[in-house]
mmCIF file of C-alpha atoms and ligand atoms in Angstrom:
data_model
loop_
_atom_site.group_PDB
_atom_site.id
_atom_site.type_symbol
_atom_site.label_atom_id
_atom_site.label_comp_id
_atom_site.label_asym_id
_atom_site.label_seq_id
_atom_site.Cartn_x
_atom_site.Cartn_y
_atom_site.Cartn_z
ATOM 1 C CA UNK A 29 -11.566 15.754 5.466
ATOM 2 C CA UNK A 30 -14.032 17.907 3.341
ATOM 3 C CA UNK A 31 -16.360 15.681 2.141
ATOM 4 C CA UNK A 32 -17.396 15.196 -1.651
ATOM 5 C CA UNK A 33 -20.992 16.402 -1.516
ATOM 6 C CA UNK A 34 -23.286 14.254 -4.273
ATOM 7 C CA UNK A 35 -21.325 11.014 -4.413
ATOM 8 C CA UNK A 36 -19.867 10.596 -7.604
ATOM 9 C CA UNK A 37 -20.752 8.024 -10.090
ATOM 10 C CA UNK A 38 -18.265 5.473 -10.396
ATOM 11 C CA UNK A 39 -18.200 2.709 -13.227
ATOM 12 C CA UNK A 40 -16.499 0.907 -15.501
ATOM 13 C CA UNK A 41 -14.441 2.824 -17.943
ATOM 14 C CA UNK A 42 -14.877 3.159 -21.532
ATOM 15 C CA UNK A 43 -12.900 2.030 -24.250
ATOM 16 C CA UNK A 44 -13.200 5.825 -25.545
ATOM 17 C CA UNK A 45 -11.946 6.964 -22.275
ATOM 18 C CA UNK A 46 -8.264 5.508 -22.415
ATOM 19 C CA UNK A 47 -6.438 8.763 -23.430
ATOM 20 C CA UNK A 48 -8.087 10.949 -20.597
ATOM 21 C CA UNK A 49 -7.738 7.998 -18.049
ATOM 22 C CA UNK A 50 -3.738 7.698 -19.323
ATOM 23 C CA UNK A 51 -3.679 11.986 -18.746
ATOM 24 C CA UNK A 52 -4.795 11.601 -15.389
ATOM 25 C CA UNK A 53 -2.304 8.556 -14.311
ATOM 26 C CA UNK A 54 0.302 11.073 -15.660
ATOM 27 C CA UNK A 55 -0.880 13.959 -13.558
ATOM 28 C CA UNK A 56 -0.494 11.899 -10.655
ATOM 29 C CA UNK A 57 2.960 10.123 -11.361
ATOM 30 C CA UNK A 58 1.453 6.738 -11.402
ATOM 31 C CA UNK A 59 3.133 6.365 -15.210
ATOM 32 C CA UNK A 60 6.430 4.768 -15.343
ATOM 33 C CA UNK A 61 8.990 3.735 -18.429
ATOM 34 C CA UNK A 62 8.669 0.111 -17.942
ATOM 35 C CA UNK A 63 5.069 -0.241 -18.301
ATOM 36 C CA UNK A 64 2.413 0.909 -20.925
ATOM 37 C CA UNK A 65 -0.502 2.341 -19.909
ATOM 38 C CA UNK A 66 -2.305 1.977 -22.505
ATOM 39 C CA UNK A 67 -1.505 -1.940 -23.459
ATOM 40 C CA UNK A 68 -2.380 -2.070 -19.760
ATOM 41 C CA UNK A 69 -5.603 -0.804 -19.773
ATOM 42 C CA UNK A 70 -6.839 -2.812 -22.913
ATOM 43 C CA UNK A 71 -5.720 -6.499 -20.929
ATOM 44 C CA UNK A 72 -7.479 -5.241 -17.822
ATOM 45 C CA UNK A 73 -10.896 -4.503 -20.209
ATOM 46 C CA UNK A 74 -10.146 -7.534 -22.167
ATOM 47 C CA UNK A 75 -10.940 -10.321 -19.549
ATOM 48 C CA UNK A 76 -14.354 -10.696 -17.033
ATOM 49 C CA UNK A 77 -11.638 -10.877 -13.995
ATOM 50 C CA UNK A 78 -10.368 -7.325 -14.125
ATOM 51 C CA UNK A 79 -11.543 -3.932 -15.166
ATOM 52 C CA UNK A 80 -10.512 -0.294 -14.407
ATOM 53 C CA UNK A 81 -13.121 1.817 -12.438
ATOM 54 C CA UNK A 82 -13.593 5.506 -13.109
ATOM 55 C CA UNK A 83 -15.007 8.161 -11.143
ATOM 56 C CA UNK A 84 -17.238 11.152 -12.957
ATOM 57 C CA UNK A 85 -17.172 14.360 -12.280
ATOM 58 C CA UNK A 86 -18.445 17.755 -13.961
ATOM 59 C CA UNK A 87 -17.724 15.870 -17.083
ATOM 60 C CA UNK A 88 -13.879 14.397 -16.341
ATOM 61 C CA UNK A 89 -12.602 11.563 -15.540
ATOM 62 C CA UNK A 90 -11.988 13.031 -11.344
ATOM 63 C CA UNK A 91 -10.232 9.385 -10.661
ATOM 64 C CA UNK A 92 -9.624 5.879 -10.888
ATOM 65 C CA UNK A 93 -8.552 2.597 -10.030
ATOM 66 C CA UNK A 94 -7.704 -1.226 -11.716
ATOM 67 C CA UNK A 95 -9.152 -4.024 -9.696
ATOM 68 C CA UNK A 96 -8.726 -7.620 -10.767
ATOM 69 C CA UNK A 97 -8.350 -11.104 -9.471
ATOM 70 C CA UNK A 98 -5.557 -13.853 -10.283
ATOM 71 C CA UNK A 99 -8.338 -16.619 -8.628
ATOM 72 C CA UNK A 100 -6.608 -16.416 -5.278
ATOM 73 C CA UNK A 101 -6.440 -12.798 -4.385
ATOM 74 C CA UNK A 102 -7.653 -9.769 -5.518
ATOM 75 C CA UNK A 103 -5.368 -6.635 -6.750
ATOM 76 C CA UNK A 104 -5.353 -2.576 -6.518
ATOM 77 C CA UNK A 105 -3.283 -0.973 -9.320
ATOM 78 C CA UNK A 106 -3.771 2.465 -11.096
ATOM 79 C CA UNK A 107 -5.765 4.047 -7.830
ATOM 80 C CA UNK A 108 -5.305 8.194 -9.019
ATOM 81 C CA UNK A 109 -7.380 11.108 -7.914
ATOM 82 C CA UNK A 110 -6.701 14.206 -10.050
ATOM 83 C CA UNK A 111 -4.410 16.822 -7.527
ATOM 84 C CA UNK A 112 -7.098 19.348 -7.581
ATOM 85 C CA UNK A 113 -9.654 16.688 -6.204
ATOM 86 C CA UNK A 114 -7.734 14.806 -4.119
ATOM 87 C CA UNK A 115 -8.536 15.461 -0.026
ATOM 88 C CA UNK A 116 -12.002 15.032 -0.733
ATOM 89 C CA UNK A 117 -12.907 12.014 -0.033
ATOM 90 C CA UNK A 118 -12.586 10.293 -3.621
ATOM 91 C CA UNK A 119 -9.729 7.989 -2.976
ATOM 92 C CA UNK A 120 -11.742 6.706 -0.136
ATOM 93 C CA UNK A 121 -14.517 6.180 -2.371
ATOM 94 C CA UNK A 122 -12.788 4.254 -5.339
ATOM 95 C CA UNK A 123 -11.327 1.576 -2.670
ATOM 96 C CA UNK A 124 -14.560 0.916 -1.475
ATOM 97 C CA UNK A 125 -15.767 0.746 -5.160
ATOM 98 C CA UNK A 126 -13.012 -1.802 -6.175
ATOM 99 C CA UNK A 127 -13.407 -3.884 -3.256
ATOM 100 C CA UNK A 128 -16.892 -4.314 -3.936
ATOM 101 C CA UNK A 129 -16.688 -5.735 -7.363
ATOM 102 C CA UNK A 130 -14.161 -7.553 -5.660
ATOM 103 C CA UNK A 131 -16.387 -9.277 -3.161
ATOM 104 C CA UNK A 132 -18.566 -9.826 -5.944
ATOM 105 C CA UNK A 133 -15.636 -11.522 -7.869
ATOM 106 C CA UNK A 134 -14.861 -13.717 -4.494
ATOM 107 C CA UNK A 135 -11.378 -13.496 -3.426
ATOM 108 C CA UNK A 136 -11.083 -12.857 0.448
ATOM 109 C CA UNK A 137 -7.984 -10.816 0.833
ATOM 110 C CA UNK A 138 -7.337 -7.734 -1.342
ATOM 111 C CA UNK A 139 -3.546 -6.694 -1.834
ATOM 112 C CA UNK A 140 -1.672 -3.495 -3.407
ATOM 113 C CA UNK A 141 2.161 -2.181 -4.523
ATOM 114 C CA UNK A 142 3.494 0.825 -3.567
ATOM 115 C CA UNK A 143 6.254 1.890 -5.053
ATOM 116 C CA UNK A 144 9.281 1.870 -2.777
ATOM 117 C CA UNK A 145 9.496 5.986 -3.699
ATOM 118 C CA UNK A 146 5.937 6.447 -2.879
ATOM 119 C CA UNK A 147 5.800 6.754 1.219
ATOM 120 C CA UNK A 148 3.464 8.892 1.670
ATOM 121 C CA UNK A 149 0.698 6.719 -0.008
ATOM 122 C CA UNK A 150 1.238 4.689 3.237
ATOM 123 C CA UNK A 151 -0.703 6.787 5.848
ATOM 124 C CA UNK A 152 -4.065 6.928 3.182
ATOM 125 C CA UNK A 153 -4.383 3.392 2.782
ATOM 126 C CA UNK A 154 -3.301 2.564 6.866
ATOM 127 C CA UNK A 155 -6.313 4.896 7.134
ATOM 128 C CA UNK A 156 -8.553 2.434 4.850
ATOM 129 C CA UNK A 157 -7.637 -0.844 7.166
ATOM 130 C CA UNK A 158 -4.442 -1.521 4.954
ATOM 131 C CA UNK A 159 -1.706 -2.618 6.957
ATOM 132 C CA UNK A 160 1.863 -3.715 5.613
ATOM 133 C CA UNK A 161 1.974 -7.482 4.668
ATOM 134 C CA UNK A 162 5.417 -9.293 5.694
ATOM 135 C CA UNK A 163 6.372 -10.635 2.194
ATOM 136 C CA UNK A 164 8.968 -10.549 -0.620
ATOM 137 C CA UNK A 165 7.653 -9.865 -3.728
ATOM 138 C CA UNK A 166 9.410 -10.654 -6.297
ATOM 139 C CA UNK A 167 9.002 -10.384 -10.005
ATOM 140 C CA UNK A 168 10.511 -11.306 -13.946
ATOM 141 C CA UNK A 169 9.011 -9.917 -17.183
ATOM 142 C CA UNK A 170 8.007 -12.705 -19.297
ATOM 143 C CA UNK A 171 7.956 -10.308 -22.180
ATOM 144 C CA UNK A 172 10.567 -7.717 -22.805
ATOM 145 C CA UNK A 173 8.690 -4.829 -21.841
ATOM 146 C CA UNK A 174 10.962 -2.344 -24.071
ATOM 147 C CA UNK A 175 10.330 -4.248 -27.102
HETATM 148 C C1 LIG B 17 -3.566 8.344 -2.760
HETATM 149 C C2 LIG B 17 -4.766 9.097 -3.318
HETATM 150 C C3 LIG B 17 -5.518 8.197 -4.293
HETATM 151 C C4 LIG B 17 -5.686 9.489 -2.152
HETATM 152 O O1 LIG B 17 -6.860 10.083 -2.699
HETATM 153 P P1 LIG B 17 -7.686 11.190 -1.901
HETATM 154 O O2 LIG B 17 -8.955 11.402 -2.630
HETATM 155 O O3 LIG B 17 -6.817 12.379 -1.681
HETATM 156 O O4 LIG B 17 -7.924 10.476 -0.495
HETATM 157 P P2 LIG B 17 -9.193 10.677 0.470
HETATM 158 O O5 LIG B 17 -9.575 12.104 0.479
HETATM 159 O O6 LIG B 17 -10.252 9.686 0.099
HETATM 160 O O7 LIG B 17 -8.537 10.291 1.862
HETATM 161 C C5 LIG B 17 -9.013 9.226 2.662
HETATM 162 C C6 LIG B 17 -8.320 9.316 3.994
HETATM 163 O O8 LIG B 17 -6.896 9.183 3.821
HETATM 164 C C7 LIG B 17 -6.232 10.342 4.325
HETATM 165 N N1 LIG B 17 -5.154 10.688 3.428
HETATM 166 C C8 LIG B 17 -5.253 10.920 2.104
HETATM 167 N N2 LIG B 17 -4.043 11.192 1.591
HETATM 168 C C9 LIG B 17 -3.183 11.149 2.635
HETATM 169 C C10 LIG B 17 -1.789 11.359 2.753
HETATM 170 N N3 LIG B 17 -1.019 11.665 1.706
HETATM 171 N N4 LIG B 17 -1.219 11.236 3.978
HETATM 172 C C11 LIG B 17 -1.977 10.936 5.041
HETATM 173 N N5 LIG B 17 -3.313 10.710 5.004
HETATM 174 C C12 LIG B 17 -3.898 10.818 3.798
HETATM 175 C C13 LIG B 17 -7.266 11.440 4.344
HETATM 176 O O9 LIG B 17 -6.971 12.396 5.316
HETATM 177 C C14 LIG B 17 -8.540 10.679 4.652
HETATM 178 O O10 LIG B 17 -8.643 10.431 6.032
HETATM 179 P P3 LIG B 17 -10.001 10.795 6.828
HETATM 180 O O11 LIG B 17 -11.134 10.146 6.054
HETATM 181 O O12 LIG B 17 -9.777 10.196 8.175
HETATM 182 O O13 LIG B 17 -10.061 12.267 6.806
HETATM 183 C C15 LIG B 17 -4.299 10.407 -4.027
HETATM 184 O O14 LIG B 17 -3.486 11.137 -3.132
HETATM 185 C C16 LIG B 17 -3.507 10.161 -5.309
HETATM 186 O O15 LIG B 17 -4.077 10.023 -6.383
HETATM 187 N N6 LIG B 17 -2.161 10.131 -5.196
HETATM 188 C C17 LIG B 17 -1.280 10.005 -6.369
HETATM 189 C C18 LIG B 17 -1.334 8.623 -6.978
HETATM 190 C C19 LIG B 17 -0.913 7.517 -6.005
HETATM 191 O O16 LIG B 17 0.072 7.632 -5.293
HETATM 192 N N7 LIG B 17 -1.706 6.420 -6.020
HETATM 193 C C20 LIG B 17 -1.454 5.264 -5.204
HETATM 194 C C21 LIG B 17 -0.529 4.321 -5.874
HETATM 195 S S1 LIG B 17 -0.147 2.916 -4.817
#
């Protein structure tokens, strides 16, 4: 891996930030019919037990990731790394970040999706100490996410 030279800073997003964070969760296919991005980012900012980190870099938003608790365990969702920065490190980097807010937070397991189409994400998070967990999960939209 070539590392990423200055570490970048990584934070809490913006409210002003939503349209480029939205661009870059397009650029890396994480955007999907069913779900909006952008309703999703404002519940994630809205309570103290969730957030969406960003990563800076020359300006742009380089990459980022939602972390959040449900008071049992904690959750991954949204990790992107723009293409042209990804292999450098970054992805590595915004795990770490989101499981340190979650240790703050104080769930002791952290958990993830990956989209049954998404394989390859497999091998970069086996590499971070992720390892498959033998469950269903199962799911039902408690508001008609089309209306
Ligand atoms: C997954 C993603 C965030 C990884 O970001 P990244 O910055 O490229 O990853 P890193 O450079 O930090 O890689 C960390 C380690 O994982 C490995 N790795 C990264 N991507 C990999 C891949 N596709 N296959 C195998 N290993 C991979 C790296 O080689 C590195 O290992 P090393 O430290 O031993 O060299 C990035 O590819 C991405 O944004 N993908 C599209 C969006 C996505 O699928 N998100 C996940 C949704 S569940």
């Amino acid at each position: 891996m070539t590392g990423i030279g200055t570490a970048p800073a990584i934070r809490p997003m913006r409210a002003a930030e939503c349209d480029a964070v939205i661009a870059l969760w397009h650029a890396c296919g994480l955007v999907v019919p069913w779900n909006d991005p952008a309703a999703d980012i404002a519940l994630a900012l809205s309570k103290p037990c969730s957030t969406v980190l960003v990563a800076e870099e020359e300006g742009g938003i380089a990459a980022s990731v939602m972390v959040g608790h449900d008071g049992h365990r904690g959750w991954l969702y949204y990790l992107a790394v723009a293409p042209m920065r990804q292999r450098r490190g970054l992805g590595r980097a915004m795990v770490s970040a989101a499981e340190a807010w979650l240790a703050e937070a104080g769930p002791p397991k952290v958990q993830l999706m990956v989209r049954a189409t998404n394989t390859m994400v497999l091998a970069f998070y086996e590499t971070l100490g992720y390892a498959p967990s033998p469950v269903t999960v199962m799911q039902k939209w408690l508001r008609d996410p089309s209306a």
